[in-house]
Short mmCIF file of C-alpha atoms in Angstrom, two decimals:
data_model
loop_
_atom_site.label_atom_id
_atom_site.label_comp_id
_atom_site.label_asym_id
_atom_site.label_seq_id
_atom_site.Cartn_x
_atom_site.Cartn_y
_atom_site.Cartn_z
CA MET A 1 -19.91 -27.29 10.75
CA ALA A 2 -21.86 -24.54 12.01
CA GLN A 3 -20.13 -20.91 12.66
CA GLY A 4 -19.26 -19.68 16.09
CA VAL A 5 -21.23 -16.72 17.44
CA THR A 6 -17.90 -14.63 16.71
CA GLU A 7 -17.32 -15.93 12.97
CA ILE A 8 -21.04 -15.20 12.37
CA GLU A 9 -20.74 -11.36 14.03
CA LEU A 10 -17.33 -10.83 12.03
CA ARG A 11 -19.43 -11.73 8.74
CA LEU A 12 -22.07 -9.57 9.64
CA LEU A 13 -19.67 -6.74 10.25
CA MET A 14 -17.97 -6.77 6.96
CA ASP A 15 -21.46 -7.28 5.26
CA ALA A 16 -22.61 -4.02 7.02
CA LEU A 17 -19.20 -2.27 5.93
CA TYR A 18 -19.71 -2.97 2.41
CA SER A 19 -23.38 -1.95 2.31
CA ARG A 20 -23.36 1.15 4.55
CA TYR A 21 -20.11 2.57 3.38
CA GLY A 22 -18.98 0.79 0.02
CA TYR A 23 -15.96 -0.51 1.78
CA ASP A 24 -15.19 -4.17 1.12
CA PHE A 25 -13.07 -6.20 3.65
CA ARG A 26 -15.02 -9.48 3.09
CA ASN A 27 -12.34 -11.53 1.62
CA TYR A 28 -9.63 -10.27 3.82
CA ALA A 29 -7.50 -13.01 5.49
CA GLY A 30 -9.69 -14.24 8.44
CA ALA A 31 -7.10 -14.37 11.62
CA SER A 32 -5.98 -11.20 10.73
CA GLN A 33 -9.24 -9.40 10.16
CA ARG A 34 -10.43 -11.06 13.66
CA ARG A 35 -7.47 -9.70 15.17
CA ARG A 36 -7.62 -6.14 14.34
CA VAL A 37 -11.46 -5.93 15.09
CA LEU A 38 -10.95 -7.52 18.62
CA HIS A 39 -8.49 -4.73 19.18
CA ALA A 40 -10.63 -1.95 17.75
CA MET A 41 -13.26 -3.35 20.36
CA GLN A 42 -11.17 -3.12 23.27
CA GLN A 43 -9.93 0.64 22.24
CA LEU A 44 -13.71 1.86 21.03
CA GLY A 45 -15.25 0.40 24.13
CA CYS A 46 -17.48 -2.15 22.84
CA PRO A 47 -17.82 -5.63 24.58
CA THR A 48 -19.33 -7.41 21.33
CA ILE A 49 -18.77 -7.33 17.61
CA SER A 50 -22.80 -6.90 17.31
CA MET A 51 -22.41 -3.54 19.48
CA LEU A 52 -19.33 -2.47 17.46
CA GLN A 53 -21.74 -2.76 14.24
CA SER A 54 -24.64 -0.96 15.64
CA ARG A 55 -22.36 2.02 16.47
CA VAL A 56 -20.75 1.53 12.79
CA LEU A 57 -24.03 1.88 11.40
CA ARG A 58 -25.21 4.74 12.90
CA GLU A 59 -22.25 6.66 13.65
CA PRO A 60 -19.80 7.41 10.69
CA GLU A 61 -16.97 8.83 12.92
CA VAL A 62 -16.81 5.42 14.61
CA PHE A 63 -16.47 3.74 11.04
CA MET A 64 -13.65 6.16 10.56
CA ASP A 65 -11.82 5.22 13.71
CA LEU A 66 -12.66 1.36 12.95
CA LEU A 67 -11.05 2.05 9.25
CA GLN A 68 -7.80 2.83 11.15
CA TYR A 69 -7.76 -0.68 12.87
CA LEU A 70 -8.56 -2.64 9.83
CA THR A 71 -5.91 -0.87 7.59
CA ILE A 72 -3.03 -0.69 10.20
CA PRO A 73 -0.02 0.65 8.35
CA VAL A 74 2.97 -1.14 8.98
CA THR A 75 5.55 0.54 6.80
CA GLU A 76 8.98 2.73 6.78
CA MET A 77 11.00 4.28 4.11
CA PHE A 78 12.94 2.17 2.32
CA ARG A 79 11.57 -0.80 4.01
CA ASP A 80 13.52 -4.13 2.53
CA PRO A 81 16.29 -2.06 1.50
CA GLY A 82 17.54 -5.13 -0.75
CA PHE A 83 14.30 -4.76 -2.94
CA PHE A 84 15.02 -0.91 -3.76
CA LEU A 85 18.64 -2.02 -4.56
CA ALA A 86 17.51 -4.60 -7.09
CA LEU A 87 14.61 -1.94 -8.29
CA ARG A 88 17.39 0.83 -8.96
CA ALA A 89 19.91 -2.18 -10.63
CA GLN A 90 17.11 -4.40 -12.62
CA VAL A 91 14.04 -1.99 -13.39
CA VAL A 92 15.55 1.61 -13.28
CA PRO A 93 17.53 0.67 -16.59
CA PHE A 94 14.28 -0.38 -18.52
CA LEU A 95 12.37 2.65 -17.10
CA GLU A 96 14.82 4.88 -18.47
CA THR A 97 13.97 3.84 -22.02
CA TYR A 98 10.49 5.43 -21.76
CA PRO A 99 9.78 9.16 -22.65
CA SER A 100 7.41 9.46 -19.78
CA LEU A 101 6.42 6.86 -16.86
CA LYS A 102 3.30 6.30 -14.91
CA VAL A 103 3.60 4.43 -11.49
CA TRP A 104 0.91 3.02 -9.41
CA VAL A 105 1.82 2.58 -5.56
CA ALA A 106 -1.23 0.52 -4.54
CA GLY A 107 -2.02 0.28 -0.71
CA CYS A 108 0.30 3.35 -0.22
CA SER A 109 -0.55 3.71 3.40
CA THR A 110 0.81 7.03 4.81
CA GLY A 111 3.13 7.30 1.89
CA GLU A 112 6.76 6.27 3.15
CA GLU A 113 7.14 3.97 0.08
CA VAL A 114 5.94 6.84 -2.06
CA TYR A 115 8.39 9.07 -1.03
CA SER A 116 11.05 6.42 -1.16
CA LEU A 117 10.05 5.59 -4.76
CA ALA A 118 10.22 9.20 -5.81
CA ILE A 119 13.67 9.51 -4.29
CA VAL A 120 14.73 6.54 -6.63
CA LEU A 121 13.16 8.05 -9.51
CA ARG A 122 14.81 11.40 -8.99
CA GLU A 123 18.29 10.04 -8.40
CA ALA A 124 17.82 8.26 -11.99
CA GLY A 125 16.68 11.51 -13.21
CA LEU A 126 13.19 10.47 -14.07
CA LEU A 127 10.92 12.12 -11.67
CA GLU A 128 10.09 14.93 -13.39
CA ARG A 129 8.75 12.67 -16.20
CA SER A 130 7.08 10.37 -14.24
CA ILE A 131 3.22 10.22 -13.00
CA VAL A 132 2.82 8.46 -9.94
CA TYR A 133 -0.64 7.51 -8.49
CA ALA A 134 -0.77 6.59 -4.67
CA THR A 135 -3.89 4.76 -3.53
CA ASP A 136 -5.40 3.53 -0.54
CA ILE A 137 -8.73 2.88 1.33
CA ASN A 138 -8.01 5.30 4.11
CA GLU A 139 -8.39 8.90 3.66
CA ARG A 140 -6.56 9.57 7.07
CA SER A 141 -3.81 7.68 6.04
CA LEU A 142 -3.79 9.03 2.56
CA GLU A 143 -3.85 12.87 4.10
CA ARG A 144 -0.78 12.03 5.90
CA ALA A 145 0.83 11.09 2.80
CA ARG A 146 0.23 14.55 1.26
CA GLN A 147 1.39 16.36 4.00
CA GLY A 148 4.87 14.26 3.61
CA ILE A 149 5.65 14.56 7.65
CA PHE A 150 7.08 11.58 9.28
CA PRO A 151 8.55 11.20 13.08
CA ALA A 152 11.84 12.64 13.58
CA THR A 153 12.41 9.23 15.76
CA SER A 154 12.11 7.20 12.59
CA VAL A 155 14.57 9.11 10.32
CA ARG A 156 17.60 7.39 11.62
CA ARG A 157 16.37 4.20 10.52
CA TYR A 158 15.24 5.63 7.23
CA THR A 159 18.55 7.06 6.71
CA GLU A 160 20.14 3.30 7.39
CA ASN A 161 17.58 1.99 5.03
CA TYR A 162 18.21 4.36 2.29
CA GLN A 163 22.01 4.22 2.31
CA LYS A 164 21.46 0.14 2.17
CA SER A 165 19.39 0.62 -0.87
CA GLY A 166 22.00 2.16 -2.91
CA GLY A 167 21.22 6.01 -2.10
CA LYS A 168 23.35 8.19 -3.99
CA ALA A 169 22.67 11.62 -1.74
CA ALA A 170 23.10 12.56 2.18
CA PHE A 171 19.50 11.26 3.08
CA SER A 172 19.24 14.75 4.97
CA SER A 173 19.13 16.52 1.92
CA TYR A 174 15.79 15.49 1.15
CA TYR A 175 13.86 16.64 4.51
CA THR A 176 13.79 19.53 6.71
CA ALA A 177 13.86 18.71 10.45
CA ALA A 178 11.42 20.98 12.51
CA TYR A 179 10.57 20.41 16.23
CA ASP A 180 9.70 16.27 16.42
CA SER A 181 9.35 15.74 12.77
CA ALA A 182 10.69 15.68 9.44
CA LEU A 183 8.95 17.47 6.24
CA PHE A 184 10.07 15.87 3.41
CA ASP A 185 10.80 18.12 0.07
CA PRO A 186 7.28 18.82 -1.55
CA ALA A 187 9.05 18.35 -4.70
CA LEU A 188 9.27 14.61 -4.18
CA ARG A 189 5.18 14.80 -4.55
CA ARG A 190 4.65 17.46 -7.22
CA ASN A 191 3.84 14.48 -9.68
CA VAL A 192 2.17 12.39 -7.41
CA THR A 193 -1.77 11.80 -7.23
CA PHE A 194 -2.88 10.46 -4.01
CA ALA A 195 -6.33 9.02 -4.51
CA ASP A 196 -8.62 6.98 -2.74
CA HIS A 197 -9.06 3.15 -4.46
CA SER A 198 -9.95 -0.27 -3.42
CA LEU A 199 -8.31 -3.27 -4.82
CA ALA A 200 -11.63 -5.15 -3.38
CA THR A 201 -14.10 -3.32 -5.63
CA ASP A 202 -12.55 -0.41 -7.93
CA SER A 203 -11.08 -0.94 -11.45
CA VAL A 204 -8.09 -0.24 -12.86
CA PHE A 205 -5.90 3.06 -13.64
CA SER A 206 -4.22 3.85 -17.19
CA GLU A 207 -1.58 1.96 -18.60
CA MET A 208 1.07 1.64 -15.98
CA HIS A 209 4.93 0.86 -16.69
CA LEU A 210 5.81 0.00 -12.81
CA ILE A 211 3.17 -0.93 -10.27
CA LEU A 212 4.28 -1.27 -6.22
CA CYS A 213 1.91 -3.34 -4.24
CA ARG A 214 4.18 -4.16 -1.16
CA ASN A 215 2.67 -5.95 1.92
CA VAL A 216 -0.90 -5.36 0.90
CA ILE A 217 -2.16 -8.69 -0.75
CA ILE A 218 -0.70 -10.76 2.09
CA TYR A 219 -3.87 -9.62 3.88
CA PHE A 220 -6.28 -11.00 1.55
CA ASP A 221 -7.85 -14.35 0.95
CA LYS A 222 -6.91 -16.28 -2.51
CA LYS A 223 -10.22 -14.81 -4.06
CA LEU A 224 -9.21 -11.42 -3.50
CA GLN A 225 -5.74 -11.83 -4.09
CA ASP A 226 -6.36 -13.42 -7.55
CA ARG A 227 -8.57 -10.23 -8.31
CA ALA A 228 -5.99 -7.51 -7.49
CA LEU A 229 -3.24 -9.61 -9.55
CA GLY A 230 -5.79 -9.59 -12.18
CA LEU A 231 -5.94 -5.89 -11.61
CA PHE A 232 -2.21 -5.00 -12.02
CA HIS A 233 -2.00 -7.23 -15.19
CA GLU A 234 -4.86 -5.60 -16.62
CA SER A 235 -3.08 -2.05 -15.77
CA LEU A 236 0.41 -3.03 -16.80
CA CYS A 237 1.70 -2.01 -20.06
CA HIS A 238 3.73 -4.35 -22.57
CA ARG A 239 6.19 -6.07 -20.56
CA GLY A 240 5.66 -3.58 -17.52
CA PHE A 241 6.80 -4.51 -13.86
CA LEU A 242 4.82 -5.66 -10.70
CA ALA A 243 6.50 -5.33 -7.24
CA LEU A 244 4.97 -7.20 -4.45
CA GLY A 245 6.00 -7.79 -0.87
CA SER A 246 8.72 -10.07 0.88
CA LYS A 247 6.22 -12.57 2.04
CA GLU A 248 4.09 -12.55 -1.46
CA SER A 249 3.78 -14.56 -3.97
CA ILE A 250 1.93 -15.11 -7.07
CA ASP A 251 3.11 -18.75 -7.58
CA PHE A 252 -0.32 -20.21 -6.57
CA SER A 253 -2.24 -17.57 -8.50
CA ALA A 254 -4.72 -17.70 -11.35
CA HIS A 255 -2.60 -15.20 -12.90
CA ALA A 256 0.81 -16.81 -11.95
CA ALA A 257 1.51 -17.69 -15.90
CA SER A 258 0.64 -13.93 -16.64
CA PHE A 259 3.75 -12.96 -15.04
CA GLU A 260 7.91 -13.99 -15.05
CA ALA A 261 10.29 -13.33 -12.46
CA LEU A 262 12.77 -10.61 -12.67
CA ASP A 263 14.22 -11.19 -9.24
CA LYS A 264 11.91 -13.67 -7.27
CA PRO A 265 13.89 -13.36 -4.10
CA GLN A 266 13.17 -9.38 -4.10
CA ARG A 267 9.56 -10.16 -5.36
CA LEU A 268 10.33 -8.40 -8.56
CA PHE A 269 8.14 -9.57 -11.86
CA ARG A 270 7.56 -8.77 -15.02
CA LYS A 271 4.61 -8.92 -17.36
CA VAL A 272 4.47 -11.87 -19.79
#
């Protein structure tokens, strides 16, 4: 069946982004990708995808604007508190047996999950002997993550999530309120390296004990999901841990046999 004009324009736009800037969105899920591009067109004043493509090719700043729509961050600190409760109870005791730790937060967006994990590690006495790699393809999001400044309006929800996740301290001890923002303790990111990395095109990091990639591969098609899961398996140490998002699964992937469920409802897996 012949493709419609919109589908053709979308494919050509994604090819152009890859050819011009090296960002590969060609295997992202179609419905989500289409919805985000159409929203970007409205916001950037482009009546057609072809016009958006023309501007993106000629105006790098427009590409950076488009990137914000293609990688819309939907995150919060201690999102899905049950997951962090399971992480504390079922993974941290194993991490405590290592003299040093390497952790990868893939698709870290604006950093809320990185700071959440850092708090969990600090409360377990593990942060000082951990190296955390926080990666994303969106440099603007990475810069916000490096700053560790979040809206004061979100702190109440973050506090509730933290308490439900088994938090051991007063959440307010981790940030300083200023104006309409909350600045999180710089010590939480002292051992964090924020870096550009694409699960679609880049290779693995060094050997990891724990990888968090939550609510990222849900936006990938099966081919790209398999690539990402293969990267994670290759990056993990023997019997290392993988955490996915609440709506993500490895059941039907090419790497299903490479992991075993540690806590399937909370999407915690262990390398076989």
